[in-house]
Amino acid sequence: MDKPLLSLTNVNKFFDDSHILKDISLDIYDGEFLTLLGPSGCGKTTMLRCIAGLESINSGDILLNGSSIKDLSPNKRNVNTVFQNYALFPHLNIYDNVAYGPRIKKSMNEAELKERINEILELVQMTGYEKRMTHQLSGGQRQRIAIARSLINEPDILLLDEPLGALDLKLRKYMQTELASLQKQTKTTFVYVTHDQEEALNMSDRIVVLNKGVIQQVGSPREVYNNPSNLFVADFIGDRNIKKVKVMDKKGDYVKVMLKDNIIDIKCSTNADSKNCSGDYAILAIHTDKMSISCSEKPNSLKGRIVSVHYSGSQIRSQVDLGGEKVTVIEYQSNDCDYKKGDIVHITWEETGAILLPMEEGFEERSGGYEEF
Ligand code: ATP
């Protein structure tokens, strides 16, 4: 295993009596695109600010290339931050905005600087905009200049705090692809903060899922999407039916469970804390868009009655009643039958779409419409 570029070890952060980061340990590797993902207020920005040195930590350590940086001021850490509001200097033109860091550090002469700025502006596709003022740029262009201004300092790590948050949806999607390819081109380590799961899944090499200041799971997009480690991750990432089921039997990785009158085999998440789902009850999580509805009986399926069918664009969204327990199924084309309200159907799912998680305390009290078995 490579040595980490940045390590957080048992980091704790309090604001007054509020425990914001709880014993965070995380290794970040050179050249990776790592995303901190979690709901509003879970501590993502605070973690980024602690890495940048804009906040101190109460205990633990932060190591960059093996040396502690926790007591260094922000300008002594070779990390740069790109904020959501870009923080460009309005009184400077684009050229001077990008030149600002190297000029302060006196790290290059003006001829070298000019050459470097030309390269960086080309990289972010902003050649020709040198003389413009910041108010003469669009949101996406300002965002690119903010990144150029950070990249020219050749930071070990670029910290990005919801940098696409202010852009409209279309531009945001475009910039996601741009940012991901820029990161691969420059091989700079990106630590990216977002609460948008789609953004995280699209761009990252690895995702850190945070909730209430605690790391819930670290893994590739595929891993956190298909193999969540707990109920929080299963619920936060993707759109799933989440049901309490009775455990009947366990064979290898598969568990026989009962949901109403249906007995089905489901794989237990290999990332779950307690690696077995052998309690009396477990939690079944199935992606709504990895299920399909059939009119004929299928092995390992859920039998139910169609409650509603809604067509919206390319999507068919159906609700199926399994005998007092409703599930939602999203299909992009109906398969082998033209089902309608009242029909008896059989629901199957892609293998990667269904996962079983160990039962968690407080499951019944959770909001979000989880119904009792
Ligand atoms: P968002 O996605 O909304 O930006 P976040 O996950 O980035 O949220 P943080 O900004 O890290 O969350 O905030 C975590 C918690 O710390 C919140 O409850 C917030 O109110 C609190 N907090 C943040 N900064 C301070 C501060 N300077 N003083 C006191 N409390 C703070």
Coordinates of C-alpha atoms and ligand atoms in Angstrom, one line a residue:
M1 CA 0.0 0.0 0.0
D2 CA 1.3 3.5 -0.9
K3 CA 2.1 5.9 1.9
P4 CA -0.7 8.4 2.5
L5 CA -0.1 12.0 1.4
L6 CA -2.3 13.3 4.2
S7 CA -3.4 11.5 7.3
L8 CA -6.0 12.6 9.9
T9 CA -5.5 10.6 13.1
N10 CA -8.2 10.6 15.8
V11 CA -9.1 14.2 15.0
N12 CA -11.7 15.8 17.3
K13 CA -13.1 19.2 16.9
F14 CA -15.5 21.1 19.2
F15 CA -17.3 24.4 18.8
D16 CA -18.1 25.3 22.4
D17 CA -19.8 22.2 23.7
S18 CA -20.7 20.8 20.3
H19 CA -18.7 17.9 19.3
I20 CA -18.4 18.5 15.5
L21 CA -15.7 16.0 14.3
K22 CA -15.7 12.8 16.3
D23 CA -12.4 10.8 16.3
I24 CA -11.8 11.1 12.5
S25 CA -9.1 8.9 11.1
L26 CA -8.6 9.0 7.4
D27 CA -5.7 8.5 4.9
I28 CA -5.7 10.5 1.6
Y29 CA -3.4 9.3 -1.2
D30 CA -1.3 11.2 -3.7
G31 CA -3.2 12.0 -6.9
E32 CA -6.7 10.9 -5.8
F33 CA -10.0 12.6 -6.1
L34 CA -11.5 12.2 -2.7
T35 CA -15.0 13.5 -1.8
L36 CA -16.4 14.2 1.6
L37 CA -20.1 13.6 1.3
G38 CA -22.9 14.0 3.9
P39 CA -26.0 15.9 4.8
S40 CA -25.9 19.6 5.7
G41 CA -24.2 20.2 9.0
C42 CA -22.4 16.9 9.3
G43 CA -19.0 18.5 9.5
K44 CA -17.6 18.4 5.9
T45 CA -16.6 22.1 5.7
T46 CA -15.2 21.9 9.2
M47 CA -13.0 19.0 8.3
L48 CA -11.7 20.9 5.2
R49 CA -11.0 24.0 7.3
C50 CA -9.1 21.9 9.8
I51 CA -6.9 20.5 7.0
A52 CA -6.4 24.0 5.6
G53 CA -5.5 25.4 9.0
L54 CA -8.4 27.8 9.1
E55 CA -9.7 25.9 12.2
S56 CA -7.6 24.4 14.9
I57 CA -8.3 20.9 16.2
N58 CA -8.9 19.9 19.8
S59 CA -7.1 16.6 19.7
G60 CA -5.6 14.2 17.3
D61 CA -3.1 15.0 14.5
I62 CA -2.9 16.0 10.8
L63 CA 0.1 14.7 8.9
L64 CA 1.2 15.9 5.5
N65 CA 3.9 13.7 3.9
G66 CA 4.4 12.2 7.4
S67 CA 5.0 15.5 9.3
S68 CA 2.5 17.1 11.6
I69 CA 0.9 20.3 10.2
K70 CA -1.6 20.8 13.0
D71 CA 0.2 23.7 14.5
L72 CA 1.2 25.4 11.2
S73 CA -0.6 28.5 10.0
P74 CA -2.6 28.1 6.7
N75 CA 0.1 29.7 4.6
K76 CA 2.8 27.3 5.9
R77 CA 0.7 24.3 4.7
N78 CA 1.1 23.5 1.1
V79 CA -2.6 23.2 0.6
N80 CA -5.0 25.6 -1.3
T81 CA -8.7 26.1 -0.9
V82 CA -11.3 26.9 -3.6
F83 CA -14.4 28.3 -1.9
Q84 CA -18.0 28.2 -3.3
N85 CA -18.0 32.0 -3.7
Y86 CA -14.6 31.8 -5.5
A87 CA -13.1 34.6 -3.4
L88 CA -11.5 36.3 -6.4
F89 CA -10.2 39.9 -6.1
P90 CA -12.7 42.2 -7.8
H91 CA -10.1 45.0 -8.3
L92 CA -7.7 42.8 -10.2
N93 CA -8.0 41.5 -13.7
I94 CA -7.9 37.7 -14.4
Y95 CA -4.1 37.7 -15.1
D96 CA -3.3 39.5 -11.9
N97 CA -5.8 37.3 -9.9
V98 CA -3.9 34.2 -11.1
A99 CA -0.5 35.8 -10.6
Y100 CA -1.4 36.8 -7.0
G101 CA 0.0 33.7 -5.2
P102 CA 3.4 33.4 -6.9
R103 CA 3.9 37.2 -6.6
I104 CA 3.3 37.1 -2.9
K105 CA 5.6 34.1 -2.5
K106 CA 8.1 35.6 -5.0
S107 CA 8.4 32.1 -6.3
M108 CA 9.0 33.1 -10.0
N109 CA 10.1 36.1 -12.0
E110 CA 7.6 37.8 -14.3
A111 CA 8.7 36.0 -17.5
E112 CA 8.4 32.6 -15.8
L113 CA 5.1 33.7 -14.3
K114 CA 3.7 34.7 -17.7
E115 CA 4.6 31.4 -19.2
R116 CA 3.0 29.5 -16.3
I117 CA -0.2 31.6 -16.4
N118 CA -0.5 30.9 -20.1
E119 CA -0.3 27.1 -19.4
I120 CA -2.7 27.2 -16.5
L121 CA -5.3 29.3 -18.4
E122 CA -5.1 26.9 -21.3
L123 CA -5.6 24.0 -18.9
V124 CA -8.8 25.6 -17.6
Q125 CA -9.8 26.8 -21.1
M126 CA -9.7 30.5 -20.2
T127 CA -7.0 31.7 -22.7
G128 CA -7.8 35.1 -24.0
Y129 CA -9.6 36.3 -20.8
E130 CA -6.4 37.7 -19.2
K131 CA -7.5 41.4 -19.3
R132 CA -11.1 40.9 -18.2
M133 CA -12.3 41.9 -14.7
T134 CA -14.0 39.2 -12.5
H135 CA -17.5 40.8 -12.9
Q136 CA -17.2 40.3 -16.6
L137 CA -17.1 36.5 -16.2
S138 CA -19.9 33.9 -15.9
G139 CA -20.2 31.8 -12.8
G140 CA -18.5 28.8 -14.5
Q141 CA -15.7 31.0 -15.8
R142 CA -15.1 32.5 -12.3
Q143 CA -15.0 29.1 -10.9
R144 CA -12.3 28.0 -13.4
I145 CA -10.2 31.1 -12.6
A146 CA -10.5 30.3 -8.9
I147 CA -9.1 26.9 -9.6
A148 CA -6.4 28.3 -11.9
R149 CA -5.4 30.7 -9.1
S150 CA -5.0 27.7 -6.7
L151 CA -3.3 25.4 -9.2
I152 CA -0.6 27.9 -10.0
N153 CA 0.7 27.5 -6.5
E154 CA 1.2 23.8 -7.1
P155 CA -0.4 22.7 -3.8
D156 CA 0.1 19.2 -2.5
I157 CA -3.6 19.2 -2.0
L158 CA -6.4 21.3 -3.5
L159 CA -9.4 21.6 -1.1
L160 CA -12.7 22.4 -2.8
D161 CA -15.7 23.4 -0.8
E162 CA -18.9 22.9 -2.8
P163 CA -17.3 24.8 -5.7
L164 CA -20.1 24.1 -8.1
G165 CA -22.9 25.0 -5.7
A166 CA -23.7 28.4 -7.2
L167 CA -24.0 27.1 -10.8
D168 CA -27.2 26.1 -12.6
L169 CA -27.8 22.4 -13.1
K170 CA -26.6 22.2 -16.7
L171 CA -23.4 24.1 -16.1
R172 CA -22.9 22.1 -12.9
K173 CA -23.0 18.8 -14.8
Y174 CA -20.6 20.2 -17.4
M175 CA -18.2 21.4 -14.8
Q176 CA -18.3 18.1 -13.0
T177 CA -16.8 16.4 -16.1
E178 CA -14.3 19.3 -16.6
L179 CA -13.2 19.2 -13.0
A180 CA -12.7 15.4 -12.9
S181 CA -10.6 15.6 -16.1
L182 CA -8.6 18.6 -14.9
Q183 CA -7.8 16.6 -11.7
K184 CA -6.6 13.6 -13.7
Q185 CA -4.5 15.9 -16.1
T186 CA -2.8 17.8 -13.3
K187 CA -2.5 14.7 -10.9
T188 CA -3.2 17.1 -8.0
T189 CA -4.9 15.5 -5.0
F190 CA -8.4 16.9 -4.7
V191 CA -10.4 16.8 -1.5
Y192 CA -13.9 17.9 -2.5
V193 CA -16.9 18.7 -0.3
T194 CA -20.4 18.2 -1.4
H195 CA -23.8 17.1 -0.1
D196 CA -24.8 16.1 -3.6
Q197 CA -24.5 12.3 -4.0
E198 CA -24.7 12.4 -7.8
E199 CA -21.7 14.8 -7.9
A200 CA -19.8 12.6 -5.6
L201 CA -20.5 9.4 -7.5
N202 CA -19.7 11.1 -10.8
M203 CA -16.3 12.6 -10.0
S204 CA -14.6 10.7 -7.2
D205 CA -12.0 8.0 -6.9
R206 CA -13.1 7.5 -3.3
I207 CA -16.0 8.8 -1.2
V208 CA -16.0 9.4 2.5
V209 CA -19.6 9.4 3.8
L210 CA -20.0 11.5 6.9
N211 CA -22.9 11.8 9.3
K212 CA -22.9 13.8 12.6
G213 CA -19.2 14.1 12.5
V214 CA -18.6 10.4 12.2
I215 CA -17.2 8.6 9.2
Q216 CA -19.8 6.0 8.1
Q217 CA -18.0 4.5 5.1
V218 CA -15.0 5.1 2.9
G219 CA -15.0 3.5 -0.6
S220 CA -15.1 3.8 -4.3
P221 CA -18.4 5.2 -5.8
R222 CA -19.4 1.7 -6.8
E223 CA -18.7 0.3 -3.4
V224 CA -20.7 2.9 -1.4
Y225 CA -23.5 2.7 -4.0
N226 CA -23.8 -1.1 -4.2
N227 CA -22.4 -2.3 -0.9
P228 CA -23.3 0.3 1.9
S229 CA -21.9 -0.4 5.3
N230 CA -25.0 0.6 7.3
L231 CA -28.5 1.9 7.1
F232 CA -27.4 5.6 7.0
V233 CA -25.3 5.0 3.8
A234 CA -28.0 2.8 2.2
D235 CA -30.6 5.5 2.9
F236 CA -28.4 8.5 1.9
I237 CA -27.0 7.2 -1.4
G238 CA -29.4 6.1 -4.1
D239 CA -33.1 5.7 -3.9
R240 CA -34.0 2.5 -2.1
N241 CA -36.9 0.6 -0.7
I242 CA -35.8 0.0 2.9
K243 CA -37.7 -2.7 4.8
K244 CA -37.4 -4.6 8.1
V245 CA -37.4 -8.3 7.3
K246 CA -37.4 -11.5 9.4
V247 CA -34.3 -13.6 9.2
M248 CA -35.2 -17.3 8.5
D249 CA -31.9 -18.9 7.7
K250 CA -28.3 -18.1 6.7
K251 CA -26.2 -19.9 4.0
G252 CA -22.8 -18.5 3.3
D253 CA -23.1 -14.9 2.1
Y254 CA -26.9 -15.3 1.5
V255 CA -29.6 -15.0 4.0
K256 CA -33.2 -16.3 3.7
V257 CA -35.5 -13.6 4.8
M258 CA -39.3 -13.1 5.0
L259 CA -41.1 -9.9 3.9
K260 CA -44.8 -10.4 4.4
D261 CA -45.6 -13.7 2.8
N262 CA -42.5 -13.7 0.5
I263 CA -39.4 -15.7 1.4
I264 CA -36.3 -14.5 -0.6
D265 CA -32.5 -14.9 -0.5
I266 CA -30.5 -11.7 -0.2
K267 CA -26.7 -11.1 0.1
C268 CA -25.6 -9.6 3.3
S269 CA -23.4 -6.5 2.9
T270 CA -19.7 -7.4 3.2
N271 CA -19.0 -3.9 4.5
A272 CA -21.4 -4.0 7.4
D273 CA -19.9 -3.6 10.8
S274 CA -21.3 -6.8 12.2
K275 CA -20.5 -9.0 9.2
N276 CA -23.5 -11.2 9.7
C277 CA -27.1 -10.6 9.4
S278 CA -28.1 -13.4 11.7
G279 CA -30.2 -11.6 14.3
D280 CA -33.9 -12.1 14.4
Y281 CA -34.5 -9.2 12.0
A282 CA -32.4 -7.5 9.4
I283 CA -32.8 -4.5 7.0
L284 CA -33.5 -5.1 3.3
A285 CA -32.4 -2.3 1.0
I286 CA -33.2 -2.5 -2.7
H287 CA -32.5 0.2 -5.3
T288 CA -35.9 1.3 -6.8
D289 CA -34.3 1.4 -10.3
K290 CA -32.7 -2.0 -10.1
M291 CA -36.0 -3.8 -9.7
S292 CA -38.3 -5.0 -12.4
I293 CA -41.9 -6.1 -12.6
S294 CA -43.0 -9.3 -14.3
C295 CA -46.5 -10.8 -14.8
S296 CA -45.2 -14.4 -14.6
E297 CA -43.9 -16.1 -11.6
K298 CA -40.1 -15.8 -11.1
P299 CA -37.7 -17.5 -8.7
N300 CA -36.5 -15.4 -5.8
S301 CA -39.1 -12.7 -6.3
L302 CA -41.7 -10.6 -4.3
K303 CA -45.3 -11.2 -5.2
G304 CA -47.7 -8.2 -4.9
R305 CA -50.5 -6.2 -6.4
I306 CA -50.0 -3.0 -8.4
V307 CA -51.3 0.0 -6.5
S308 CA -50.3 2.7 -9.0
V309 CA -48.4 3.2 -12.2
H310 CA -47.1 6.7 -13.2
Y311 CA -45.4 7.4 -16.5
S312 CA -43.0 10.4 -16.5
G313 CA -40.9 10.8 -19.6
S314 CA -38.7 7.7 -19.9
Q315 CA -39.6 6.5 -16.4
I316 CA -42.3 4.2 -15.2
R317 CA -42.8 4.6 -11.4
S318 CA -45.0 1.9 -9.9
Q319 CA -46.1 1.1 -6.3
V320 CA -46.6 -2.5 -5.5
D321 CA -48.4 -3.7 -2.3
L322 CA -46.9 -6.9 -0.9
G323 CA -49.8 -7.4 1.5
G324 CA -49.6 -4.3 3.7
E325 CA -46.1 -3.3 2.8
K326 CA -45.5 -1.1 -0.2
V327 CA -42.5 -0.9 -2.5
T328 CA -41.6 1.5 -5.3
V329 CA -40.3 0.2 -8.6
I330 CA -38.7 2.4 -11.2
E331 CA -38.4 0.9 -14.7
Y332 CA -37.3 2.5 -18.0
Q333 CA -39.4 0.2 -20.1
S334 CA -41.9 -2.3 -19.1
N335 CA -40.6 -5.8 -19.5
D336 CA -42.8 -8.7 -20.3
C337 CA -46.2 -7.4 -19.5
D338 CA -48.4 -4.3 -19.7
Y339 CA -49.3 -4.3 -16.0
K340 CA -52.0 -2.0 -14.6
K341 CA -53.5 -1.1 -11.3
G342 CA -54.9 -4.2 -9.5
D343 CA -52.7 -6.7 -11.3
I344 CA -50.8 -9.4 -9.4
V345 CA -47.1 -9.1 -10.3
H346 CA -43.7 -10.5 -9.4
I347 CA -40.8 -8.2 -8.6
T348 CA -37.2 -9.3 -9.3
W349 CA -34.0 -7.3 -8.9
E350 CA -30.5 -7.1 -10.2
E351 CA -28.1 -8.9 -7.9
T352 CA -26.1 -5.7 -7.1
G353 CA -29.3 -3.8 -6.4
A354 CA -30.3 -5.6 -3.2
I355 CA -28.4 -5.8 0.0
L356 CA -29.1 -7.0 3.6
L357 CA -27.9 -5.0 6.6
P358 CA -27.8 -5.9 10.2
M359 CA -30.8 -4.5 12.2
E360 CA -30.0 -1.1 13.9
E361 CA -31.3 0.3 17.1
G362 CA -34.0 2.9 16.5
F363 CA -34.9 1.6 13.0
E364 CA -38.7 1.9 13.7
E365 CA -38.4 5.4 15.0
R366 CA -36.6 6.7 11.9
S367 CA -38.5 9.0 9.6
G368 CA -38.8 8.3 5.9
G369 CA -41.7 6.0 5.9
Y370 CA -40.1 2.7 7.0
E371 CA -42.9 0.4 7.9
E372 CA -42.8 -2.4 10.4
F373 CA -42.6 -5.9 9.1
Ligands
ATP1 P1 -23.1 22.2 4.8 O1 -23.3 21.1 3.7 O2 -24.5 22.8 5.2 O3 -22.1 23.3 4.4 P2 -21.3 20.9 6.6 O4 -21.3 19.4 6.6 O5 -20.2 21.5 5.7 O6 -22.7 21.5 6.1 P3 -20.1 22.4 8.8 O7 -20.1 23.7 8.1 O8 -18.8 21.7 8.9 O9 -21.2 21.4 8.1 O10 -20.8 22.5 10.2 C1 -20.9 21.5 11.1 C2 -21.5 22.0 12.4 O11 -20.7 22.9 13.0 C3 -22.8 22.7 12.1 O12 -23.7 22.3 13.2 C4 -22.5 24.2 12.3 O13 -23.5 24.9 12.7 C5 -21.3 24.1 13.3 N1 -20.4 25.2 13.1 C6 -19.6 25.4 11.9 N2 -18.8 26.5 12.1 C7 -19.0 26.9 13.4 C8 -18.5 28.0 14.1 N3 -17.5 28.8 13.6 N4 -18.9 28.2 15.4 C9 -19.9 27.3 15.9 N5 -20.4 26.3 15.2 C10 -20.0 26.1 14.0

